Coordinates of C-alpha atoms and ligand atoms in Angstrom, one line a residue:
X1 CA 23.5 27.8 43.9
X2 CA 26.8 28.6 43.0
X3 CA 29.7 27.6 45.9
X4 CA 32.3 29.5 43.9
X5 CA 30.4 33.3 45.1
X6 CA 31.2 32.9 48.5
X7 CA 33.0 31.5 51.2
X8 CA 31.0 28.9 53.6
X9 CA 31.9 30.4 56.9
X10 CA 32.7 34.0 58.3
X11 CA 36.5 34.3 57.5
X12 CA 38.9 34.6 60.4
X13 CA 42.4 36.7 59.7
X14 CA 44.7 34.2 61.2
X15 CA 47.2 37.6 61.6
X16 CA 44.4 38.9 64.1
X17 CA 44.2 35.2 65.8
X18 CA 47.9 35.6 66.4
X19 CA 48.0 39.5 67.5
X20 CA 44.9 38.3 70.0
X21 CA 47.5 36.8 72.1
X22 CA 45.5 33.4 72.7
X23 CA 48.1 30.9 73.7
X24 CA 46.0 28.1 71.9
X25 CA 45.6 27.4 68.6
X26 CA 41.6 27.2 67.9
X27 CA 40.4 23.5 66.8
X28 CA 39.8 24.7 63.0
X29 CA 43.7 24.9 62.6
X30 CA 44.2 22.0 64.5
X31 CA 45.8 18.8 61.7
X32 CA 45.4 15.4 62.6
X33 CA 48.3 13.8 64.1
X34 CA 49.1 12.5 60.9
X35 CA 49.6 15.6 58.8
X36 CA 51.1 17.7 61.9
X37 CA 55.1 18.5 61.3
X38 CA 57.5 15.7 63.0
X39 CA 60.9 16.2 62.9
X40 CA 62.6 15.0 60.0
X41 CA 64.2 11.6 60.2
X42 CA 68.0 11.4 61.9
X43 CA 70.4 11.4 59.2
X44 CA 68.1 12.9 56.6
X45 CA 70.6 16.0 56.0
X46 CA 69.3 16.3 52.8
X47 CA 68.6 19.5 50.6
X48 CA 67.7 20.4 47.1
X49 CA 69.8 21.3 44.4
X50 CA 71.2 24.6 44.0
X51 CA 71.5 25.9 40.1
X52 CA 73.9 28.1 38.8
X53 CA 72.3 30.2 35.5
X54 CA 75.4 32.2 35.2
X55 CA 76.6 29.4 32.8
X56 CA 73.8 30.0 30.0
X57 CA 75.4 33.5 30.0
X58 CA 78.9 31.9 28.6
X59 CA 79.9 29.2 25.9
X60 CA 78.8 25.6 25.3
X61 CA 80.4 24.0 28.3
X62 CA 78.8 26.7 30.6
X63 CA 75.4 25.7 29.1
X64 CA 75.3 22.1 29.1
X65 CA 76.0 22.2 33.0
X66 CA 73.1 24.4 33.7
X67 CA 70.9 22.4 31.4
X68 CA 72.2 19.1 33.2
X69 CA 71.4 20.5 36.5
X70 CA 68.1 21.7 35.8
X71 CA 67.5 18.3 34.5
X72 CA 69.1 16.1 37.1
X73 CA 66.8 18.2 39.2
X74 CA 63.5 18.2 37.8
X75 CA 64.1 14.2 37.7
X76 CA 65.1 13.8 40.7
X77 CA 63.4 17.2 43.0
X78 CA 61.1 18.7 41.2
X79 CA 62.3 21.8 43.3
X80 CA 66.0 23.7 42.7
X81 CA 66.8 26.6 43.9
X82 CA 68.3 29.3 41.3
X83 CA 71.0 31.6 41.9
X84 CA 72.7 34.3 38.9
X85 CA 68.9 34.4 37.7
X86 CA 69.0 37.8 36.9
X87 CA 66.5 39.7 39.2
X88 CA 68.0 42.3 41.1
X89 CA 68.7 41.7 44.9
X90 CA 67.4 45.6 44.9
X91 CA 64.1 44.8 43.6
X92 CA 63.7 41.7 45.3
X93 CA 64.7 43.8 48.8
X94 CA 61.8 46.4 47.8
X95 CA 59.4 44.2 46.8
X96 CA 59.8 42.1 50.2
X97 CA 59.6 45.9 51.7
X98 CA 56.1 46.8 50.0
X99 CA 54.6 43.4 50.8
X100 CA 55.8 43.4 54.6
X101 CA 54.4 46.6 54.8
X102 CA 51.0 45.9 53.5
X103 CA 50.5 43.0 55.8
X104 CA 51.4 45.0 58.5
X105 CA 48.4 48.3 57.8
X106 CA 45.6 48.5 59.8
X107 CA 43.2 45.3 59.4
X108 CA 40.7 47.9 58.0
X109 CA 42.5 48.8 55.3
X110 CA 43.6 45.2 54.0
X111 CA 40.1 44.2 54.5
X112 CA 39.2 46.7 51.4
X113 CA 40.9 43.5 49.5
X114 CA 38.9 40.9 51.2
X115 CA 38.5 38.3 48.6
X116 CA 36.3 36.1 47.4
X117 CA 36.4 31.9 45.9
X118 CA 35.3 33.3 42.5
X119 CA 38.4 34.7 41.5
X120 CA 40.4 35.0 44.6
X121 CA 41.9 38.3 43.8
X122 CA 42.7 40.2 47.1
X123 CA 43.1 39.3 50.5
X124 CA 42.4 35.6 51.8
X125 CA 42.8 33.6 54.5
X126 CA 41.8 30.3 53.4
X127 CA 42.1 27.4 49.9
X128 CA 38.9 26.0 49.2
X129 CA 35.2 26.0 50.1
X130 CA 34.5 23.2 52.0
X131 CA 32.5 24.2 54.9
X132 CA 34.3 22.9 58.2
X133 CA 37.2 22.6 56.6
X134 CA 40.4 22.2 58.9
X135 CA 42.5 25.2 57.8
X136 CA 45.9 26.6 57.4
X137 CA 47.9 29.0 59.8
X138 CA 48.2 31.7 57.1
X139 CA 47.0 34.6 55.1
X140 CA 47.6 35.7 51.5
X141 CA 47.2 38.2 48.8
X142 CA 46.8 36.6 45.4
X143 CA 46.9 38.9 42.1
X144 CA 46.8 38.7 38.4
X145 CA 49.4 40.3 36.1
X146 CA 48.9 38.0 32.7
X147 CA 46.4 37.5 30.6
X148 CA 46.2 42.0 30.2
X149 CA 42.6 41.1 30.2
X150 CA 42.4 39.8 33.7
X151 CA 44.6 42.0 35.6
X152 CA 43.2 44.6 37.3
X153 CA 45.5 47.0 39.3
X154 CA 42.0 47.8 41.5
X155 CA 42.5 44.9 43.0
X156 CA 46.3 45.2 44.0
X157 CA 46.7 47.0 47.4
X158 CA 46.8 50.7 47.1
X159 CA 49.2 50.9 49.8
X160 CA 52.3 50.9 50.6
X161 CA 52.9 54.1 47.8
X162 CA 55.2 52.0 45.6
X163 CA 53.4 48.6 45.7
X164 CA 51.7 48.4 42.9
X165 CA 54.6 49.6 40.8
X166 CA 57.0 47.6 42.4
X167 CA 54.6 44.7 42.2
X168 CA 55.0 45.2 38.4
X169 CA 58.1 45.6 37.8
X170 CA 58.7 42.4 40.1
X171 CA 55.6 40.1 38.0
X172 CA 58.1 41.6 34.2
X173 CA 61.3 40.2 36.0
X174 CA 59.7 37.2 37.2
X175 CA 58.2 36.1 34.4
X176 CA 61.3 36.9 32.0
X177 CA 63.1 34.0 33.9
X178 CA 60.6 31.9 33.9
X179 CA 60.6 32.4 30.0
X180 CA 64.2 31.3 30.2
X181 CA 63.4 28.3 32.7
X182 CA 60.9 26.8 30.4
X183 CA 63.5 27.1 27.2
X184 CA 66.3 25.2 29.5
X185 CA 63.5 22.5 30.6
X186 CA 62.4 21.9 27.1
X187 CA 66.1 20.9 26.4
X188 CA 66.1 19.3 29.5
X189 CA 63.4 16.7 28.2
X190 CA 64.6 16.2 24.8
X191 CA 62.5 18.4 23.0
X192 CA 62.6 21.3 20.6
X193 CA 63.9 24.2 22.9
X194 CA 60.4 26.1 22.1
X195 CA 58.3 22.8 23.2
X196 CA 56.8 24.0 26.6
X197 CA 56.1 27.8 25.5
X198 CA 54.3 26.4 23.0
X199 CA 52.3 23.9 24.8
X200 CA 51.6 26.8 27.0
X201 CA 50.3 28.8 24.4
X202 CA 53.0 31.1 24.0
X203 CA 55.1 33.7 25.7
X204 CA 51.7 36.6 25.2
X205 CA 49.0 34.4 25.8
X206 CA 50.5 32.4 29.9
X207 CA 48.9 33.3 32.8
X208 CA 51.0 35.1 35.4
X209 CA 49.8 35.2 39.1
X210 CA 51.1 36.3 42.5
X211 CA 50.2 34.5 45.7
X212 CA 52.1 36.2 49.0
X213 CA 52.2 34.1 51.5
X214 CA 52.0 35.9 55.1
X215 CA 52.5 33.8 57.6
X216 CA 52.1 35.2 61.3
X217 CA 53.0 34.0 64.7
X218 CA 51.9 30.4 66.2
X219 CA 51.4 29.9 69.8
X220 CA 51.6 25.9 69.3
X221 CA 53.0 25.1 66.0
X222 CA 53.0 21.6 66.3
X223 CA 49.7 21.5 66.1
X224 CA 49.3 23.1 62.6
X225 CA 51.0 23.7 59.4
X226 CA 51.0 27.4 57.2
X227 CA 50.1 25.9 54.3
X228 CA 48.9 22.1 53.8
X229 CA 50.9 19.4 51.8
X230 CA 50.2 20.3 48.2
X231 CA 51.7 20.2 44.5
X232 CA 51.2 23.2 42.6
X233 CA 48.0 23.1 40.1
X234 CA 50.2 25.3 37.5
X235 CA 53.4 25.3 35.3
X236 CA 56.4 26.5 36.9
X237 CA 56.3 28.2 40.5
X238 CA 59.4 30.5 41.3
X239 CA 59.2 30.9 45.1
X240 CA 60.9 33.6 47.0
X241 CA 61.2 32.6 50.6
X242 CA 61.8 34.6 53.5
X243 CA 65.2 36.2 54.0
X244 CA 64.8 35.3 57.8
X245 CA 63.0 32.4 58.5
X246 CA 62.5 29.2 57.7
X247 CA 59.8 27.1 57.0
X248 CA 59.2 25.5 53.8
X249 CA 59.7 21.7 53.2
X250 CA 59.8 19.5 50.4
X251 CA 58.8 15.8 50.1
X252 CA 61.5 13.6 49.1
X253 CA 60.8 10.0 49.1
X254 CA 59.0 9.7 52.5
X255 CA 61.2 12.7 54.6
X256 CA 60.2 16.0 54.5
X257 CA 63.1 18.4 53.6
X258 CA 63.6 21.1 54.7
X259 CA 64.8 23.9 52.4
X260 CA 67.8 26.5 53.2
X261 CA 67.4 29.2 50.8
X262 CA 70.3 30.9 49.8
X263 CA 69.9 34.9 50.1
X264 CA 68.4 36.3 46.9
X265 CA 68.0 32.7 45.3
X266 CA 64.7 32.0 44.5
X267 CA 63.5 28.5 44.6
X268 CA 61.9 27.2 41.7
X269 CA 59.9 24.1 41.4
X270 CA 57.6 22.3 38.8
X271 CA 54.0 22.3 39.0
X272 CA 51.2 19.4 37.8
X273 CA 51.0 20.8 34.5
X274 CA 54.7 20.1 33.4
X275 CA 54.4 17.3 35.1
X276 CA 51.6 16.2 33.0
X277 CA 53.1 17.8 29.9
X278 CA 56.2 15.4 30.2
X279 CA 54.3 12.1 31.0
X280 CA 55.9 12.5 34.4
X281 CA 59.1 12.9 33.2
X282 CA 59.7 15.5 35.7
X283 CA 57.6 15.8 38.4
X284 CA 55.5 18.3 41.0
X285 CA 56.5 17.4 44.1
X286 CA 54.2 17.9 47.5
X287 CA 55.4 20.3 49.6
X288 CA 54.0 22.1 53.1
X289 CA 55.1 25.0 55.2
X290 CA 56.0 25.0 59.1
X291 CA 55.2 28.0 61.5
X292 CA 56.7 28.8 64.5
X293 CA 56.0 30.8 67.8
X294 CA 59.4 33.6 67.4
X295 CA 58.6 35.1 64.3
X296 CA 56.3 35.8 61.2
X297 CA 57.2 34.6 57.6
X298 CA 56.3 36.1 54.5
X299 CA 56.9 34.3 51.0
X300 CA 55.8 35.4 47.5
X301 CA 54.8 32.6 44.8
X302 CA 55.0 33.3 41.2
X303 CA 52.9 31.3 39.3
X304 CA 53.5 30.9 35.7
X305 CA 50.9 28.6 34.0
X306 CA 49.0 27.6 31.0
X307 CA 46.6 29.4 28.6
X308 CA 43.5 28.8 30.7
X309 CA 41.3 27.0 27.3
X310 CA 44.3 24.7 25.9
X311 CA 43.7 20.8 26.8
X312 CA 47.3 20.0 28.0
X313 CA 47.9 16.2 27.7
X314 CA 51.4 14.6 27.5
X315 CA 54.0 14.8 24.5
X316 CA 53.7 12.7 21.7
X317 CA 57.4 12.7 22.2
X318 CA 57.4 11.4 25.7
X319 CA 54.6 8.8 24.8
X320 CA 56.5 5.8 24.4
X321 CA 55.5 1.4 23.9
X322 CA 57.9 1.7 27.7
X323 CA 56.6 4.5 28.7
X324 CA 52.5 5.3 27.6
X325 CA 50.5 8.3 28.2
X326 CA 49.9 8.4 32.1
X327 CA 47.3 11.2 31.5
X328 CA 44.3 12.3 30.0
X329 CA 44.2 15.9 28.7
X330 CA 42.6 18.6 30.3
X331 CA 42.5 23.0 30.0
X332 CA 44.0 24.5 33.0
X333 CA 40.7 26.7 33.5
X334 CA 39.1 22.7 34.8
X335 CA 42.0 21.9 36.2
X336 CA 42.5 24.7 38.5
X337 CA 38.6 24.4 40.2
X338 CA 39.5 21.3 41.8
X339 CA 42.0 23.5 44.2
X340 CA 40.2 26.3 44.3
X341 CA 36.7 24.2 45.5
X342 CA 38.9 21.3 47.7
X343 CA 42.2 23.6 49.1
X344 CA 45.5 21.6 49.5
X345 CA 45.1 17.8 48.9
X346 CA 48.5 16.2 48.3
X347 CA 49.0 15.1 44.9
X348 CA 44.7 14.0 44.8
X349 CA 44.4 15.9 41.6
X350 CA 47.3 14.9 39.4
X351 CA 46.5 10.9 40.4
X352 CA 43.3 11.5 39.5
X353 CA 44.0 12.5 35.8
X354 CA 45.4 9.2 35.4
X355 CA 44.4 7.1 31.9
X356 CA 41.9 4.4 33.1
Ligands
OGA401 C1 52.6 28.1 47.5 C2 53.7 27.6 48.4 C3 55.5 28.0 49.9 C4 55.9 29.0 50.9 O1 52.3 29.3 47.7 O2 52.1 27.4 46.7 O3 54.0 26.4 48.3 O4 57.1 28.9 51.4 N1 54.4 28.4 49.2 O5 55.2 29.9 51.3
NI402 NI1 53.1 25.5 46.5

């Protein structure tokens, strides 16, 4: 039997949970008390850097600062926000537009999407397969844009009218910065400026992928969380939040943080491959997601990652008598099924790649 063809339970839109009115959240979505959001700590005022690329634009001085910065906070973060990155505040206002407007059709019509664990292409309401799983208050769409072999513009909603062409024009824009991104954190490690392209397999051959994040209404959201503590599996993520509400938070030491975006920043952070890339140089950091009862929250992640059939082990570079290799190589294709059969476990996966 294969898990991976189907989902171990009847799925349950968590949009049409919240819609129903029910002034309880059912016991699936129900976190022990442990994992269910606290306030942060008094005094914790913290927040994560904000980057300026406009200085890669200009001279030498210009660059070094925005090379420092991205540095400083892949050290220190693992998450930044970005601002002067390039992508148009129109585009990023019409593709919000299209993706508000397909979570909002008729369930009918969204359920034409309804994916499955094989792939997850389409619409999904849950991580993992793990029958009796506690789950998360959201839904998704996930999509593929890169390798041209996977992505399949059947599976992206048909609806809104412009969707799928805004959705395009959104992935090219995207992933043009994170080509920059991963030039700046190659310098940023010491390394040729080419290093992690390379290591990925090279601008034609990444992966690009697109998880939005819809978030609806909680009628008691201290019970739950939208999405549970995780580090991303991939590369680089660059995450743009919602324009209205909060809700995403970053682990920094013990305190969760909670992040302000800045209007039409986008918040970028590093995922377990780079992490593993750089012998934990710079690192993935958890993060989770909060809900609340006033209003829904939509979020699109931008996943850049690896070839899927290139073992990815650490640097000989960064592989050091002080410093030896923390992890044993592995292709993102393995890496990825832990996720995809477990849902969002912390940092689990990235520990467990650890050199005995
Ligand atoms: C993700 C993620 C954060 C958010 O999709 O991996 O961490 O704010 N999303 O939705
Ligand atoms: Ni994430």
């Amino acid at each position: 039997m294969d898990c991976f063809q189907e989902w171990p339970e009847p799925i349950v839109r968590v949009q049409a949970l919240s819609e129903s009115g029910a002034g309880v959240v059912p016991d699936r979505y129900v976190k022990p008390l442990s994992e269910r959001p606290r306030d942060a700590a008094p005094g914790k005022e913290l927040s994560i850097p904000i980057v300026d690329l406009d200085g890669l634009a200009g001279g030498a001085a210009g660059c070094r600062a925005a090379i420092q910065a991205v540095s400083d906070a892949c050290r220190e973060w693992g998450f930044f926000q970005v601002v002067n990155h390039g992508v148009s505040a129109e585009l990023i206002r019409k593709t919000r537009e299209a993706w508000r407007g397909f979570f909002h059709l008729p369930m009918a019509e969204k359920q034409a999407y309804a994916n499955s664990p094989k792939t997850y292409e389409g619409y999904g309401s849950r991580l993992g397969v793990e029958k009796g799983a506690i789950l998360d208050w959201g839904d998704y769409f996930f999509l593929h844009f890169r390798p041209g072999s996977i992505k399949n513009l059947n599976k992206w909603p048909s609806q809104p009218d412009s969707c799928r062409e805004i959705t395009e024009e959104y992935g090219r824009e995207v992933a043009k910065l994170c080509g920059v991104l991963m030039r700046v954190m190659s310098i940023s490690l010491g390394l040729d400026v080419e290093f992690l392209q390379t290591a990925f397999g090279g601008e034609e051959e990444v992966g690009t992928c697109l998880r939005v994040n819809y978030y609806p209404k909680c009628p008691q959201p201290d019970l739950t969380l939208g999405l549970s503590a995780h580090s991303d599996p991939g590369g680089l993520t660059v995450l743009l939040a919602d324009d209205r509400v909060k809700g995403l938070q970053v682990l920094k030491g013990d305190a969760w943080v909670t992040v302000h975006p800045v209007p039409n920043a986008f918040i970028v952070n590093v995922g377990d491959q780079i992490q593993v890339l750089s012998n934990a140089v710079f690192k993935s950091v958890e993060h989770r997601v909060l809900v609340n009862a006033e209003q829904e929250r939509l979020s699109l992640a931008f996943f850049y990652n690896p070839k899927s059939d290139l073992p990815l082990g650490p640097a000989k570079e960064l592989v050091t008598l002080e410093r030896p290799q923390l992890y044993q190589p592995m292709t993102f294709s393995e890496y990825r099924l832990y996720i995809r059969k477990n849902g969002p476990k912390g940092k689990a996966q990235v520990e467990s790649l650890k050199a005995k």
